[in-house]
Coordinates of C-alpha atoms in Angstrom, one line a residue:
X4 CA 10.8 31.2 -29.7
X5 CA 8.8 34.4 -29.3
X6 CA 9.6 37.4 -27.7
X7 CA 8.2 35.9 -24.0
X8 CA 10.4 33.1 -25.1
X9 CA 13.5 34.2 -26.0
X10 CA 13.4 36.8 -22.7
X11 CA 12.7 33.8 -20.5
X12 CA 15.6 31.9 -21.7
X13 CA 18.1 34.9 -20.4
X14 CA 16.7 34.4 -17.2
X15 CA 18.7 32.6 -14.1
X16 CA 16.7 29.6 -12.6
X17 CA 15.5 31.8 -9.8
X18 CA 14.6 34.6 -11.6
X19 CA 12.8 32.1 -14.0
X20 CA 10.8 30.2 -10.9
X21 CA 9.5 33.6 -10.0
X22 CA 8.2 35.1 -13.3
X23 CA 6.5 32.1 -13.5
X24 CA 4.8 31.7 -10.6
X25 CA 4.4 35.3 -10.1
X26 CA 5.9 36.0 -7.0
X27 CA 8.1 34.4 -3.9
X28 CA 8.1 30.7 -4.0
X29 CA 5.3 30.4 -1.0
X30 CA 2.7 27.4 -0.7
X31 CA -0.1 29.3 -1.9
X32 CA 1.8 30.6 -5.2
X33 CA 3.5 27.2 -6.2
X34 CA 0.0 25.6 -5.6
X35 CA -2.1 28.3 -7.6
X36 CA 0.9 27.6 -10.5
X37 CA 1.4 23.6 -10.2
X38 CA -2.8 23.4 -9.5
X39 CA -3.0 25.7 -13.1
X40 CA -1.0 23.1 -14.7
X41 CA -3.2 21.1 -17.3
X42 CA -4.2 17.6 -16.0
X43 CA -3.0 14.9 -17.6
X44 CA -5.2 12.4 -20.0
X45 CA -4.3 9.0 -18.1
X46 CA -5.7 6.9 -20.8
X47 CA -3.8 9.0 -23.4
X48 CA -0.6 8.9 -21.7
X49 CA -0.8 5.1 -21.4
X50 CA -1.6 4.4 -24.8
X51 CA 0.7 6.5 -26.3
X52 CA 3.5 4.7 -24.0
X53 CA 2.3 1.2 -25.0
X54 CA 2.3 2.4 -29.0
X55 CA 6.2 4.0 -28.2
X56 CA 7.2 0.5 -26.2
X57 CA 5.6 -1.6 -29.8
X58 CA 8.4 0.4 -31.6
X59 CA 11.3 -1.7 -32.6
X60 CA 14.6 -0.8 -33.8
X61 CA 15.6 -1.4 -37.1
X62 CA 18.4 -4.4 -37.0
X63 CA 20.9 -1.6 -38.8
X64 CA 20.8 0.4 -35.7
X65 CA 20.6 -2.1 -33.2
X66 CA 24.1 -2.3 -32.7
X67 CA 24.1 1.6 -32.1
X68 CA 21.0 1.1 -29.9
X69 CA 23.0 -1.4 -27.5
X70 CA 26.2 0.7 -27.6
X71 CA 23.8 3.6 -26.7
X72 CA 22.4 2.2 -24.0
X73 CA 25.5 1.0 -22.1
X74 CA 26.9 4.7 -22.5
X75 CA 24.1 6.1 -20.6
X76 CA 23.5 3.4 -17.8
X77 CA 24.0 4.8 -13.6
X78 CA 25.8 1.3 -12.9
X79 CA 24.6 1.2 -9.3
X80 CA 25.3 -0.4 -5.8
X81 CA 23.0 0.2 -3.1
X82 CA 22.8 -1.7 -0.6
X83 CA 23.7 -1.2 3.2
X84 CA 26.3 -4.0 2.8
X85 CA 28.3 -2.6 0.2
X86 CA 32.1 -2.6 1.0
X87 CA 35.0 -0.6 -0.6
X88 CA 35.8 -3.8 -2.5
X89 CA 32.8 -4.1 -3.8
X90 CA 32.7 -0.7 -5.1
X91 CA 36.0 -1.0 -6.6
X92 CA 34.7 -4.3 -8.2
X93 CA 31.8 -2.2 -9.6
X94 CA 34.8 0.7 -10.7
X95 CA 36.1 -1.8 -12.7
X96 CA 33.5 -3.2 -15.0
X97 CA 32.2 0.2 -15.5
X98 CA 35.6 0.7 -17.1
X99 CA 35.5 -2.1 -18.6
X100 CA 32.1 -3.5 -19.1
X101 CA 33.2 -5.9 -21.4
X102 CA 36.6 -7.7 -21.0
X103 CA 36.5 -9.6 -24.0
X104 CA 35.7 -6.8 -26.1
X105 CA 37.5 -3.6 -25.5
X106 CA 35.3 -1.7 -28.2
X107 CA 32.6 -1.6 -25.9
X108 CA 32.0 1.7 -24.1
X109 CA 31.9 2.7 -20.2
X110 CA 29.1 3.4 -18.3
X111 CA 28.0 7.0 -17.6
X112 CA 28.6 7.2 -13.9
X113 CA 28.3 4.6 -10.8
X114 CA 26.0 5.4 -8.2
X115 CA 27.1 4.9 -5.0
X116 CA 26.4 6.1 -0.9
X117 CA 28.2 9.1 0.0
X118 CA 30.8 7.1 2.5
X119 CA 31.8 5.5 -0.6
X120 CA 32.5 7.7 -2.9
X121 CA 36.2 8.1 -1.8
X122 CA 36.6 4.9 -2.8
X123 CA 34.9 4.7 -6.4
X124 CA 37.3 7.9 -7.4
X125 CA 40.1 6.5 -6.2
X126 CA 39.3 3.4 -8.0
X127 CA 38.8 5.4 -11.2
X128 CA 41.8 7.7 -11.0
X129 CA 42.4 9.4 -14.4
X130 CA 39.4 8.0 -15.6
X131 CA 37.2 9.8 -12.9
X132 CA 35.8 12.2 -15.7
X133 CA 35.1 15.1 -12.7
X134 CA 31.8 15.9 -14.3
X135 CA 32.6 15.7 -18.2
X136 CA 31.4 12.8 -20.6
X137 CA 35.1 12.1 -21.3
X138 CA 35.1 9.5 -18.6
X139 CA 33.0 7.9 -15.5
X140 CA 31.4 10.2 -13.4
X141 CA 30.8 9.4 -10.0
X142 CA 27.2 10.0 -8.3
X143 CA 26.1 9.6 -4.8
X144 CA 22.4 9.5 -3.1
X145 CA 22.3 11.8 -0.5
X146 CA 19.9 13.7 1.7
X147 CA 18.7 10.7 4.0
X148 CA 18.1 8.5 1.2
X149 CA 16.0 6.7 0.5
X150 CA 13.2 7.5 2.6
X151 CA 14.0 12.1 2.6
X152 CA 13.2 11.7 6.3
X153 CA 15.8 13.8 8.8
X154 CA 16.3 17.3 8.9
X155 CA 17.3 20.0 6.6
X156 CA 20.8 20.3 8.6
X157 CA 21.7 16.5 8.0
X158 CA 20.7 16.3 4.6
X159 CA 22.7 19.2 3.9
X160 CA 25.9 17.7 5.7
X161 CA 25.1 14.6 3.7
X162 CA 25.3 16.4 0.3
X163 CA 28.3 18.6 1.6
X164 CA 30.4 15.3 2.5
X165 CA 29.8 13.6 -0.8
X166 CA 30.6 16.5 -3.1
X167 CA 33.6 17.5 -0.9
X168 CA 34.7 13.9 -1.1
X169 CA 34.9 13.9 -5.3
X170 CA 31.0 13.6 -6.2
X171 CA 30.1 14.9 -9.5
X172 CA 26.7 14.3 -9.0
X173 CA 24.5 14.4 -6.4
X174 CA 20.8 12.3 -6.1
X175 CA 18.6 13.7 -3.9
X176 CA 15.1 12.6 -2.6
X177 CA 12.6 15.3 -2.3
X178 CA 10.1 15.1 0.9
X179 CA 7.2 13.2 -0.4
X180 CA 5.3 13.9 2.8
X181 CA 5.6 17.2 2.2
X182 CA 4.5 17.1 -1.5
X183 CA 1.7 15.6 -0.5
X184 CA 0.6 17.1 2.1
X185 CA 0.7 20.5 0.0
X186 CA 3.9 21.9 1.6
X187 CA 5.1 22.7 -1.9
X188 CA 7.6 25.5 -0.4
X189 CA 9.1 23.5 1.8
X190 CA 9.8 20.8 -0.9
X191 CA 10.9 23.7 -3.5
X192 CA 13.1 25.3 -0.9
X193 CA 15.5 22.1 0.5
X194 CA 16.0 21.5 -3.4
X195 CA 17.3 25.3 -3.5
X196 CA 19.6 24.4 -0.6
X197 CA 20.8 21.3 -1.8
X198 CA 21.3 23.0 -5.1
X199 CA 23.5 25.3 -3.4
X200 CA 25.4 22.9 -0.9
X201 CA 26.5 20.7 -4.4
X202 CA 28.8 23.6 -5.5
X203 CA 32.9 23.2 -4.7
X204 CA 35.4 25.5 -3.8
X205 CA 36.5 25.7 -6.6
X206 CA 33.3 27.6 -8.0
X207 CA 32.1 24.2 -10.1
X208 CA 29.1 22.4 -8.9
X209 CA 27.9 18.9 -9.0
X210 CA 24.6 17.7 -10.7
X211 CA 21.9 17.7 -8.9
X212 CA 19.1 14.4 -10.0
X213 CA 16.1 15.1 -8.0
X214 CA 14.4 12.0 -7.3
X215 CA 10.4 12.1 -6.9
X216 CA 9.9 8.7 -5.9
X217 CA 6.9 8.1 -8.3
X218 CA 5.8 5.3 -7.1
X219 CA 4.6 7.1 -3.9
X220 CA 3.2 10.2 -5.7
X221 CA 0.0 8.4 -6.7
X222 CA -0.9 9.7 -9.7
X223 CA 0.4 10.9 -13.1
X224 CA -0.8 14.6 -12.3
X225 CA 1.3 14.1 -9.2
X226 CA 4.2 13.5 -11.2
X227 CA 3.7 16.3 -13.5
X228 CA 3.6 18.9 -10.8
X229 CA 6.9 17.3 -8.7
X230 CA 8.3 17.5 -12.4
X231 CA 7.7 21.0 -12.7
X232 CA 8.5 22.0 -9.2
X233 CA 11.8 20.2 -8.8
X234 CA 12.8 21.9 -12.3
X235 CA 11.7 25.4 -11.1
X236 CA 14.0 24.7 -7.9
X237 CA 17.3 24.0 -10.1
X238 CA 16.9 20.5 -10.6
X239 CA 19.5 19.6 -13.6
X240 CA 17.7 16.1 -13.9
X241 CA 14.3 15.0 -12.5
X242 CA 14.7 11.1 -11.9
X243 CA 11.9 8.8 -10.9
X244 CA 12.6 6.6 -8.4
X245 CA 15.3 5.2 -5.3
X246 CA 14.3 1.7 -6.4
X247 CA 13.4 0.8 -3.1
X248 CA 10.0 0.7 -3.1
X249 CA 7.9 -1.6 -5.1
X250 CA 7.4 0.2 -8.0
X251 CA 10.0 2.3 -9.7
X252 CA 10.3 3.1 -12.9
X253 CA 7.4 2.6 -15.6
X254 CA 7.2 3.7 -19.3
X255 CA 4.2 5.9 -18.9
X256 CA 5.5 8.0 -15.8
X257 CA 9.2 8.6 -17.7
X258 CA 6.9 9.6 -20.4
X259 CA 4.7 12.1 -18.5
X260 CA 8.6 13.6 -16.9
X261 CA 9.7 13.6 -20.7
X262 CA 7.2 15.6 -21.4
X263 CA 7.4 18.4 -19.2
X264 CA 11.0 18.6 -20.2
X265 CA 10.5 19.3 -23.4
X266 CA 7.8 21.5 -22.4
X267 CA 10.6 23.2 -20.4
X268 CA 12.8 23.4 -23.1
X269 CA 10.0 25.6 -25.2
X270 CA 9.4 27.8 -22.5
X271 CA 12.5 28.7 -21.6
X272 CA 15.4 26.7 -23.6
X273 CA 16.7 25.2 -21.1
X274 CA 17.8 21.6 -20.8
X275 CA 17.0 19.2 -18.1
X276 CA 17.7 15.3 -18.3
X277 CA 15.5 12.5 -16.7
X278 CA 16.7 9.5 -15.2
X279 CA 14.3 6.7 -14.5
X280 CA 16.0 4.2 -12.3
X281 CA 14.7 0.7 -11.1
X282 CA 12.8 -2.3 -12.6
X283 CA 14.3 -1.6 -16.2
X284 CA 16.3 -5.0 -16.3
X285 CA 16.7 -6.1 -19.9
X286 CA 17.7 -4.7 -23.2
X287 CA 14.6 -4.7 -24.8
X288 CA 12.8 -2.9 -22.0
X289 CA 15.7 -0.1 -22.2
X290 CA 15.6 0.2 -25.8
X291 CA 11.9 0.9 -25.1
X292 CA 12.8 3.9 -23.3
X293 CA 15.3 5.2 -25.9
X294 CA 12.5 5.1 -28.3
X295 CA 10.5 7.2 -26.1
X296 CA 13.0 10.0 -25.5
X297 CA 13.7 10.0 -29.1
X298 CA 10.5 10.6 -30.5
X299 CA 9.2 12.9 -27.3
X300 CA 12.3 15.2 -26.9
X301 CA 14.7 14.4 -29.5
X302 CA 17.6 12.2 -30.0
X303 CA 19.8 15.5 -29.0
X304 CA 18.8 13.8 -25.4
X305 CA 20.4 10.5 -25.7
X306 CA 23.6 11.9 -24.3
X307 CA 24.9 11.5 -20.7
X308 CA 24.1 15.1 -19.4
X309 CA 20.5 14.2 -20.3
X310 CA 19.5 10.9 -19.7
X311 CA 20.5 8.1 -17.7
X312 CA 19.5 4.4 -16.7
X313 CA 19.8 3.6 -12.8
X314 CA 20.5 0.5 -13.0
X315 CA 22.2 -2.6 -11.4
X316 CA 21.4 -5.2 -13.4
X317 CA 20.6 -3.8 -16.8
X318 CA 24.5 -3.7 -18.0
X319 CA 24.6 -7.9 -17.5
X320 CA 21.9 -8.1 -20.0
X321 CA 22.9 -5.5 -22.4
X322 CA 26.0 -7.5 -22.5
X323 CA 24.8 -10.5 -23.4
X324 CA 23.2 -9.0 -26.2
X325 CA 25.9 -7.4 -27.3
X326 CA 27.8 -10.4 -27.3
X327 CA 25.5 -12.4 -29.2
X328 CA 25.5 -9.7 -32.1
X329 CA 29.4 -10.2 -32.3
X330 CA 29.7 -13.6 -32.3
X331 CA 26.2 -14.9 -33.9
X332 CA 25.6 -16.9 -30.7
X333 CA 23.5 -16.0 -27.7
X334 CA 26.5 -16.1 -24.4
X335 CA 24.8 -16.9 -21.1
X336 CA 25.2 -15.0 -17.8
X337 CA 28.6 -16.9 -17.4
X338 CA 30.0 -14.9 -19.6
X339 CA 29.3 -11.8 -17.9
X340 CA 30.6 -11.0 -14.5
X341 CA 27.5 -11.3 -11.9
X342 CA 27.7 -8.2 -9.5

């Protein structure tokens, strides 16, 4: 690091947000910053992302690969008719992914609604890892997911409720009107205020995952600048997508958010993680993303406080693969439990 460097680094989020964009965090600053950003080579970006998804792992690491992959996966449930039972269902094979095969590791986290996140810890119990990689975290969505639309008051109360309830980790969606209609403050300040409403009594504070919804930011220089501006907020990750719009995650944009990690990381030497979440269903398309972060940010990344799979059905498959390393036979999805 040079001088600049190193001096950046001692700097608190805020204080690094406003030596950097010289000033308060107003519309016209965070657009003459994010608008100085270097545009991004479209055709580049893609190309290298096909050349990193070409990449294969050599069949000495693919059991490490697999292993990896299920220790870093969101297990996920979604949906408006999710039940306490099903929750605790999804509890359980987080735990125990694999019942046949108690080497296999536990998820990262599961990824729930706030309402149910009573229920995933109790499910947990000692294993709830309260924010550590020593167990299963447990994360909620929050602030009107998925669509970001209500006011700052209930979003707020929405994050408040799930972290007071036991969440370790909060995902939030950032305004995308806003974004796009150039209301960068606005969009920089709620993620200060979530930021804020994620920390306990107890002086701790949840991770905040700021999700950009990609697929309705409309281009890769889009993504760049939400990258940087949910980072300069206090974002801990930057995650792509709710997976509930059409298109989620994709290798390219994980790679352009990648990027300005690391580019964070240089500046200032601070980590952030990325999370790209939906669409990435089968081993080999996670193990394309594992070879991304590795060669773009390090393999220092491939930890849980640094990268993550939202995923519902990525685990099922993983299994399966996993399974057919063991025991030299490929085992179908009945030997899996379908969630």
């Amino acid at each position: 690091m040079t001088t600049s460097d190193t001096a950046m680094a001692q700097l608190s989020t805020g204080e690094r947000a406003l030596a950097l964009i010289g000033g308060e965090a107003t519309d016209a600053n965070l657009r003459r910053y994010l608008h100085g950003i270097p545009g991004v080579d479209a055709v580049g970006l893609e190309q290298r992302a096909a050349d990193l998804g070409t990449r294969s792992v050599k069949t000495s690491s693919k059991k490490w690969a697999i292993d990896k992959i299920i220790s870093l996966i969101d297990l996920t449930t979604l949906e408006g008719a999710d039940t306490p039972g099903k929750v605790r269902s999804l509890v359980g094979k987080a735990l125990t992914p694999d019942a046949g095969d108690l080497s296999c590791p536990r998820v990262a986290a599961v990824c729930v609604y706030g309402d149910m996140v009573p229920h995933a810890v109790a499910a947990l119990g000692s294993a709830h890892s309260a924010g550590t990689d020593a167990g299963v975290n447990v994360a909620a969505v929050a602030t009107a997911f998925p669509s970001g639309r209500a006011s700052l008051a209930v979003k707020l109360a929405d994050v408040h409720d799930a972290v007071a309830a036991g969440a370790d980790e909060i995902d939030m969606v950032i305004d995308r009107g806003a974004f796009l209609s150039g209301r960068f403050g606005q969009v920089y300040d709620e993620i200060v205020a979530v930021k804020q409403s994620c920390r306990r009594p107890d002086g701790g504070s949840a991770h905040l995952k700021v999700i950009l919804e990609t697929g309705e930011l409309n281009t890769y220089d889009n993504v760049r600048r939400a990258s940087w501006l949910a980072i300069l907020a206090g974002g801990d990750f930057i995650k792509t997508s709710t997976g509930k719009v059409p298109v989620a995650a994709t290798l390219p944009v994980t790679l352009s958010m990648l990027e300005v990690v690391r580019d964070w990381y240089r500046l200032t030497g601070a980590r952030v993680g990325v999370k790209p979440a939906g669409g990435i269903r089968t081993s080999k398309d996670a193990t394309k993303y594992i070879v991304t972060v590795a060669e773009t940010v390090g393999e220092e990344w491939l930890t849980p406080g640094l990268f993550r799979f939202g995923a519902s059905s990525l685990l099922n498959d993983v299994l399966m693969q996993r399974q057919k390393m063991t025991s030299g036979h490929y085992c179908g999805p009945d030997y899996v439990t379908m969630d």
